[in-house]
């Protein structure tokens, strides 16, 4: 029988056995009904026994049909295991990596992805950036392979690996009266007009937490939906803000005054996170290794 049966015939039969219908098998396999019927007839001739029988409108498997269906499942199972083993071996030659990062990580994540892509050109990478709150919702829905954020979530079980320092600093316009002063008390800052990121931002949450810990009230003058808008507003003299030093990557060093405030910089870390129950793909595991192996200089936290 082995020499006469084709793999396609077994595939067709397996679909009919599983779905209980020629029509549905034809739809699933994108074949016409006459093709399905013809292949089934050939398979039945080769086996020499009927495989299915029609009772009324219902299709039943005969004993021989049931045994063949079981054999098909075993054969296809072995094929699947083989395909997976090959994919593992090919591992980093092909594959996809879906990364999701908080807004502020957009200042460095594309560069890291670029370097990773150069190491593994066959891997298709994608990066979605969104604020912390939305990223956590996606994490709960398991939408990406790996997530980059400023603090691991508390209410979702995750594996979180810190890979780089993330200092948050107080920024003001260069001509701000507090620029150049030393050891400015946090209480003094509370009197300034504040520019904050939108609710849901991790940066905003970190600033609010610091003020709350000191029993101080933060009076936002304006909420803006991104780091760039905040920087523009600072330069326009609208107020001061706290941002990650990573957001200054493309700015000239003296474009902003970094205020010397007690309790700053807030030394946060960047974390690579994935749900605890989910095994990382070969590609995601390689990217995580790559992140953890980043240059020490990049990992070093100034003033930490
Ligand atoms: P954000 O997150 O870009 O949403 O502010 C940054 C962070 O969590 O540090």
CSV table of C-alpha atoms and ligand atoms in Angstrom, one decimal:
chain,number,residue,atom,x,y,z
A,1,UNK,CA,0.0,0.0,0.0
A,2,UNK,CA,2.9,2.3,0.8
A,3,UNK,CA,4.0,2.4,-2.7
A,4,UNK,CA,0.7,3.5,-4.1
A,5,UNK,CA,-0.7,5.9,-1.6
A,6,UNK,CA,0.2,9.5,-1.8
A,7,UNK,CA,0.7,11.8,1.1
A,8,UNK,CA,-2.0,14.1,-0.4
A,9,UNK,CA,-4.5,11.2,-0.3
A,10,UNK,CA,-3.8,10.7,3.4
A,11,UNK,CA,-4.1,14.4,4.1
A,12,UNK,CA,-7.5,14.4,2.4
A,13,UNK,CA,-8.6,11.3,4.3
A,14,UNK,CA,-7.5,12.8,7.6
A,15,UNK,CA,-9.4,16.0,7.0
A,16,UNK,CA,-12.6,14.0,6.0
A,17,UNK,CA,-12.2,11.8,9.1
A,18,UNK,CA,-11.7,14.8,11.4
A,19,UNK,CA,-14.4,17.0,9.9
A,20,UNK,CA,-16.9,14.3,9.0
A,21,UNK,CA,-17.7,15.8,5.7
A,22,UNK,CA,-16.3,15.8,2.1
A,23,UNK,CA,-17.4,19.4,1.6
A,24,UNK,CA,-15.7,20.8,4.7
A,25,UNK,CA,-12.5,18.8,3.9
A,26,UNK,CA,-12.5,20.4,0.4
A,27,UNK,CA,-12.9,23.8,1.9
A,28,UNK,CA,-10.1,23.4,4.4
A,29,UNK,CA,-7.7,22.0,1.8
A,30,UNK,CA,-8.7,24.5,-0.9
A,31,UNK,CA,-9.6,21.6,-3.3
A,32,UNK,CA,-12.7,21.0,-5.4
A,33,UNK,CA,-15.2,18.4,-4.3
A,34,UNK,CA,-14.5,16.2,-7.4
A,35,UNK,CA,-10.8,16.1,-6.6
A,36,UNK,CA,-11.6,15.0,-3.1
A,37,UNK,CA,-14.0,12.3,-4.2
A,38,UNK,CA,-11.5,11.1,-6.8
A,39,UNK,CA,-8.6,10.9,-4.4
A,40,UNK,CA,-10.8,9.1,-1.8
A,41,UNK,CA,-11.8,6.6,-4.5
A,42,UNK,CA,-8.2,5.9,-5.4
A,43,UNK,CA,-7.3,5.5,-1.7
A,44,UNK,CA,-10.2,3.1,-1.1
A,45,UNK,CA,-9.1,1.0,-4.1
A,46,UNK,CA,-5.6,0.8,-2.8
A,47,UNK,CA,-6.7,-0.2,0.7
A,48,UNK,CA,-9.2,-2.6,-0.8
A,49,UNK,CA,-11.8,-1.9,1.9
A,50,UNK,CA,-14.3,0.9,2.3
A,51,UNK,CA,-13.1,3.6,4.6
A,52,UNK,CA,-16.2,5.6,5.1
A,53,UNK,CA,-19.9,4.9,4.8
A,54,UNK,CA,-22.8,7.3,4.4
A,55,UNK,CA,-25.8,6.8,6.6
A,56,UNK,CA,-28.5,9.3,5.6
A,57,UNK,CA,-26.7,12.6,5.5
A,58,UNK,CA,-24.0,11.5,8.0
A,59,UNK,CA,-20.6,10.2,7.2
A,60,UNK,CA,-19.1,7.4,9.4
A,61,UNK,CA,-15.7,5.8,9.4
A,62,UNK,CA,-15.6,2.0,8.9
A,63,UNK,CA,-13.2,0.0,11.2
A,64,UNK,CA,-10.6,0.2,8.5
A,65,UNK,CA,-11.2,3.9,8.2
A,66,UNK,CA,-10.7,4.4,12.0
A,67,UNK,CA,-7.5,2.5,11.9
A,68,UNK,CA,-6.2,4.5,8.9
A,69,UNK,CA,-7.3,7.8,10.6
A,70,UNK,CA,-5.2,6.8,13.7
A,71,UNK,CA,-2.2,5.9,11.4
A,72,UNK,CA,-2.6,9.3,9.7
A,73,UNK,CA,-2.4,11.1,13.0
A,74,UNK,CA,0.7,9.2,13.9
A,75,UNK,CA,2.4,9.9,10.6
A,76,UNK,CA,1.4,13.6,10.7
A,77,UNK,CA,2.5,13.9,14.3
A,78,UNK,CA,6.0,12.5,13.4
A,79,UNK,CA,6.1,14.9,10.4
A,80,UNK,CA,5.3,17.9,12.7
A,81,UNK,CA,8.0,16.9,15.1
A,82,UNK,CA,10.5,16.6,12.3
A,83,UNK,CA,9.5,20.0,10.9
A,84,UNK,CA,10.0,21.5,14.4
A,85,UNK,CA,13.3,19.9,14.8
A,86,UNK,CA,14.5,21.3,11.5
A,87,UNK,CA,13.2,24.8,12.4
A,88,UNK,CA,15.1,24.5,15.7
A,89,UNK,CA,18.3,23.6,13.8
A,90,UNK,CA,17.7,26.4,11.3
A,91,UNK,CA,16.9,28.5,14.4
A,92,UNK,CA,18.4,31.8,13.8
A,93,UNK,CA,18.6,31.6,10.1
A,94,UNK,CA,14.9,32.3,9.7
A,95,UNK,CA,12.1,33.4,11.9
A,96,UNK,CA,10.3,36.4,13.4
A,97,UNK,CA,10.7,38.6,16.4
A,98,UNK,CA,7.9,40.7,17.6
A,99,UNK,CA,9.0,43.3,20.1
A,100,UNK,CA,6.9,45.7,22.0
A,101,UNK,CA,8.5,48.6,24.0
A,102,UNK,CA,7.3,51.6,26.0
A,103,UNK,CA,7.5,55.0,24.3
A,104,UNK,CA,10.7,56.1,25.8
A,105,UNK,CA,12.5,52.9,24.7
A,106,UNK,CA,12.0,54.1,21.1
A,107,UNK,CA,15.2,56.1,21.6
A,108,UNK,CA,17.4,53.0,21.7
A,109,UNK,CA,15.3,49.9,20.8
A,110,UNK,CA,15.5,50.5,17.0
A,111,UNK,CA,19.3,50.7,17.2
A,112,UNK,CA,19.5,47.5,19.2
A,113,UNK,CA,17.2,45.8,16.8
A,114,UNK,CA,19.3,47.0,13.9
A,115,UNK,CA,22.4,45.5,15.4
A,116,UNK,CA,20.6,42.3,16.1
A,117,UNK,CA,19.3,42.2,12.5
A,118,UNK,CA,22.8,42.7,11.1
A,119,UNK,CA,23.9,39.6,13.1
A,120,UNK,CA,20.9,37.6,11.9
A,121,UNK,CA,19.8,39.0,8.6
A,122,UNK,CA,17.2,36.2,7.9
A,123,UNK,CA,15.1,37.2,11.0
A,124,UNK,CA,12.2,39.5,10.4
A,125,UNK,CA,11.9,42.0,13.2
A,126,UNK,CA,9.1,44.2,14.2
A,127,UNK,CA,8.8,46.8,16.9
A,128,UNK,CA,5.7,48.5,18.3
A,129,UNK,CA,5.9,51.3,20.8
A,130,UNK,CA,3.2,52.4,23.1
A,131,UNK,CA,3.0,53.7,26.7
A,132,UNK,CA,3.3,51.6,29.7
A,133,UNK,CA,-0.4,51.1,30.4
A,134,UNK,CA,-1.1,49.9,26.8
A,135,UNK,CA,2.0,47.7,26.8
A,136,UNK,CA,0.8,45.9,29.9
A,137,UNK,CA,-2.6,45.3,28.3
A,138,UNK,CA,-0.8,43.7,25.3
A,139,UNK,CA,1.4,41.7,27.7
A,140,UNK,CA,-1.7,40.3,29.3
A,141,UNK,CA,-3.0,39.3,25.9
A,142,UNK,CA,0.3,37.8,24.9
A,143,UNK,CA,0.7,39.9,21.7
A,144,UNK,CA,4.5,40.0,21.3
A,145,UNK,CA,7.5,37.8,22.0
A,146,UNK,CA,9.3,40.1,24.3
A,147,UNK,CA,8.5,43.5,26.0
A,148,UNK,CA,10.8,46.3,27.0
A,149,UNK,CA,9.7,48.5,29.8
A,150,UNK,CA,10.9,50.6,32.7
A,151,UNK,CA,9.5,48.5,35.6
A,152,UNK,CA,8.1,44.9,35.6
A,153,UNK,CA,4.4,44.7,36.2
A,154,UNK,CA,3.2,43.7,39.6
A,155,UNK,CA,-0.1,42.0,38.8
A,156,UNK,CA,1.1,39.7,35.9
A,157,UNK,CA,3.5,36.9,36.5
A,158,UNK,CA,6.5,37.6,34.3
A,159,UNK,CA,10.2,36.8,33.9
A,160,UNK,CA,11.9,40.2,34.0
A,161,UNK,CA,15.6,40.7,33.2
A,162,UNK,CA,17.2,44.2,33.7
A,163,UNK,CA,19.6,45.0,30.9
A,164,UNK,CA,20.4,48.7,31.0
A,165,UNK,CA,20.2,51.7,33.3
A,166,UNK,CA,17.5,54.2,32.8
A,167,UNK,CA,18.2,57.5,34.7
A,168,UNK,CA,15.4,59.9,35.0
A,169,UNK,CA,16.5,63.6,35.3
A,170,UNK,CA,14.9,66.9,35.8
A,171,UNK,CA,15.0,69.1,32.7
A,172,UNK,CA,14.5,72.8,32.3
A,173,UNK,CA,15.2,75.4,29.7
A,174,UNK,CA,18.9,76.5,29.8
A,175,UNK,CA,17.9,80.0,31.1
A,176,UNK,CA,15.7,78.6,33.9
A,177,UNK,CA,16.4,80.4,37.3
A,178,UNK,CA,17.2,77.0,39.0
A,179,UNK,CA,19.8,76.0,36.4
A,180,UNK,CA,23.3,75.8,37.9
A,181,UNK,CA,22.0,75.7,41.5
A,182,UNK,CA,23.1,72.8,43.7
A,183,UNK,CA,21.1,70.4,45.9
A,184,UNK,CA,17.7,71.9,45.1
A,185,UNK,CA,15.2,70.4,47.6
A,186,UNK,CA,12.3,68.5,46.1
A,187,UNK,CA,9.8,70.7,47.9
A,188,UNK,CA,11.2,73.7,45.9
A,189,UNK,CA,10.5,71.9,42.7
A,190,UNK,CA,6.9,71.3,43.7
A,191,UNK,CA,6.3,75.0,43.2
A,192,UNK,CA,7.3,74.9,39.6
A,193,UNK,CA,4.9,74.5,36.7
A,194,UNK,CA,5.2,70.9,35.6
A,195,UNK,CA,4.9,69.3,32.2
A,196,UNK,CA,4.0,65.7,32.6
A,197,UNK,CA,3.6,62.8,30.2
A,198,UNK,CA,0.1,61.5,29.6
A,199,UNK,CA,-1.6,59.3,32.3
A,200,UNK,CA,-0.5,55.7,31.7
A,201,UNK,CA,3.1,56.7,31.1
A,202,UNK,CA,5.7,54.9,33.2
A,203,UNK,CA,7.9,58.0,33.4
A,204,UNK,CA,4.9,60.0,34.8
A,205,UNK,CA,4.2,57.2,37.3
A,206,UNK,CA,7.8,57.3,38.6
A,207,UNK,CA,7.7,61.1,39.1
A,208,UNK,CA,4.3,60.9,40.8
A,209,UNK,CA,5.6,58.1,43.1
A,210,UNK,CA,8.6,60.1,44.2
A,211,UNK,CA,6.6,63.2,45.1
A,212,UNK,CA,4.0,61.1,46.9
A,213,UNK,CA,6.8,59.4,48.9
A,214,UNK,CA,7.9,62.8,50.1
A,215,UNK,CA,4.3,63.9,50.9
A,216,UNK,CA,4.5,66.5,48.2
A,217,UNK,CA,1.9,67.5,45.7
A,218,UNK,CA,2.7,67.7,42.0
A,219,UNK,CA,0.8,70.4,40.2
A,220,UNK,CA,0.8,69.6,36.4
A,221,UNK,CA,0.5,72.6,34.2
A,222,UNK,CA,0.1,70.5,31.1
A,223,UNK,CA,0.0,66.8,30.1
A,224,UNK,CA,1.7,66.0,26.8
A,225,UNK,CA,1.5,62.7,24.9
A,226,UNK,CA,5.2,62.0,24.3
A,227,UNK,CA,8.8,62.9,25.2
A,228,UNK,CA,9.3,65.1,22.1
A,229,UNK,CA,6.3,67.3,22.9
A,230,UNK,CA,7.6,67.7,26.5
A,231,UNK,CA,11.0,68.8,25.3
A,232,UNK,CA,9.5,71.3,22.9
A,233,UNK,CA,7.3,72.7,25.7
A,234,UNK,CA,10.3,73.0,28.1
A,235,UNK,CA,12.2,74.9,25.4
A,236,UNK,CA,9.2,77.1,25.0
A,237,UNK,CA,9.5,78.1,28.6
A,238,UNK,CA,6.2,76.4,29.7
A,239,UNK,CA,7.7,74.5,32.6
A,240,UNK,CA,10.0,71.7,33.8
A,241,UNK,CA,9.7,68.0,33.5
A,242,UNK,CA,11.4,64.7,34.4
A,243,UNK,CA,12.5,62.5,31.4
A,244,UNK,CA,14.8,59.6,30.8
A,245,UNK,CA,18.3,60.6,29.7
A,246,UNK,CA,17.7,58.3,26.7
A,247,UNK,CA,15.2,60.8,25.4
A,248,UNK,CA,18.1,63.3,24.9
A,249,UNK,CA,20.0,60.9,22.6
A,250,UNK,CA,19.7,63.2,19.6
A,251,UNK,CA,19.9,66.6,21.4
A,252,UNK,CA,23.0,68.8,21.8
A,253,UNK,CA,24.5,68.3,25.3
A,254,UNK,CA,23.7,71.9,26.5
A,255,UNK,CA,20.2,72.2,24.9
A,256,UNK,CA,18.5,71.6,28.2
A,257,UNK,CA,19.6,72.4,31.8
A,258,UNK,CA,19.7,69.3,34.0
A,259,UNK,CA,18.7,70.5,37.4
A,260,UNK,CA,20.6,69.3,40.5
A,261,UNK,CA,17.7,68.2,42.6
A,262,UNK,CA,17.9,66.1,45.7
A,263,UNK,CA,16.8,62.5,45.0
A,264,UNK,CA,17.8,62.7,41.3
A,265,UNK,CA,18.5,61.0,39.0
A,266,UNK,CA,15.9,58.4,39.7
A,267,UNK,CA,17.8,55.3,38.8
A,268,UNK,CA,15.5,53.0,37.0
A,269,UNK,CA,16.4,50.0,34.8
A,270,UNK,CA,15.2,48.9,31.5
A,271,UNK,CA,13.7,45.4,31.7
A,272,UNK,CA,13.1,42.7,29.0
A,273,UNK,CA,10.0,40.9,30.1
A,274,UNK,CA,7.9,38.0,29.0
A,275,UNK,CA,5.0,36.1,30.6
A,276,UNK,CA,6.2,33.5,33.1
A,277,UNK,CA,4.2,30.7,31.5
A,278,UNK,CA,5.5,31.3,28.0
A,279,UNK,CA,8.6,29.6,26.6
A,280,UNK,CA,10.6,32.0,24.6
A,281,UNK,CA,11.1,31.1,20.9
A,282,UNK,CA,14.7,30.4,19.7
A,283,UNK,CA,14.8,33.9,18.2
A,284,UNK,CA,13.4,35.7,21.2
A,285,UNK,CA,15.9,33.9,23.5
A,286,UNK,CA,18.7,35.0,21.2
A,287,UNK,CA,17.6,38.6,21.3
A,288,UNK,CA,17.4,38.4,25.1
A,289,UNK,CA,20.9,37.1,25.2
A,290,UNK,CA,22.0,39.9,22.9
A,291,UNK,CA,20.3,42.5,25.2
A,292,UNK,CA,21.9,41.1,28.3
A,293,UNK,CA,25.3,41.0,26.6
A,294,UNK,CA,25.2,44.8,25.9
A,295,UNK,CA,28.3,46.8,26.3
A,296,UNK,CA,29.1,47.5,30.0
A,297,UNK,CA,29.4,51.2,29.3
A,298,UNK,CA,25.9,51.2,28.1
A,299,UNK,CA,24.8,49.4,31.3
A,300,UNK,CA,26.6,51.6,33.7
A,301,UNK,CA,24.3,54.0,35.6
A,302,UNK,CA,25.8,57.5,36.1
A,303,UNK,CA,25.5,58.6,39.8
A,304,UNK,CA,24.1,55.3,40.8
B,1,LIG,P1,6.8,55.5,29.2
B,1,LIG,O1,7.6,54.4,30.1
B,1,LIG,O2,7.5,55.7,27.9
B,1,LIG,O3,5.4,54.9,29.1
B,1,LIG,O4,6.8,56.7,30.1
B,1,LIG,C1,8.9,54.5,30.4
B,1,LIG,C2,9.2,53.8,31.7
B,1,LIG,O5,8.4,53.0,32.1
B,1,LIG,O6,10.3,54.1,32.2
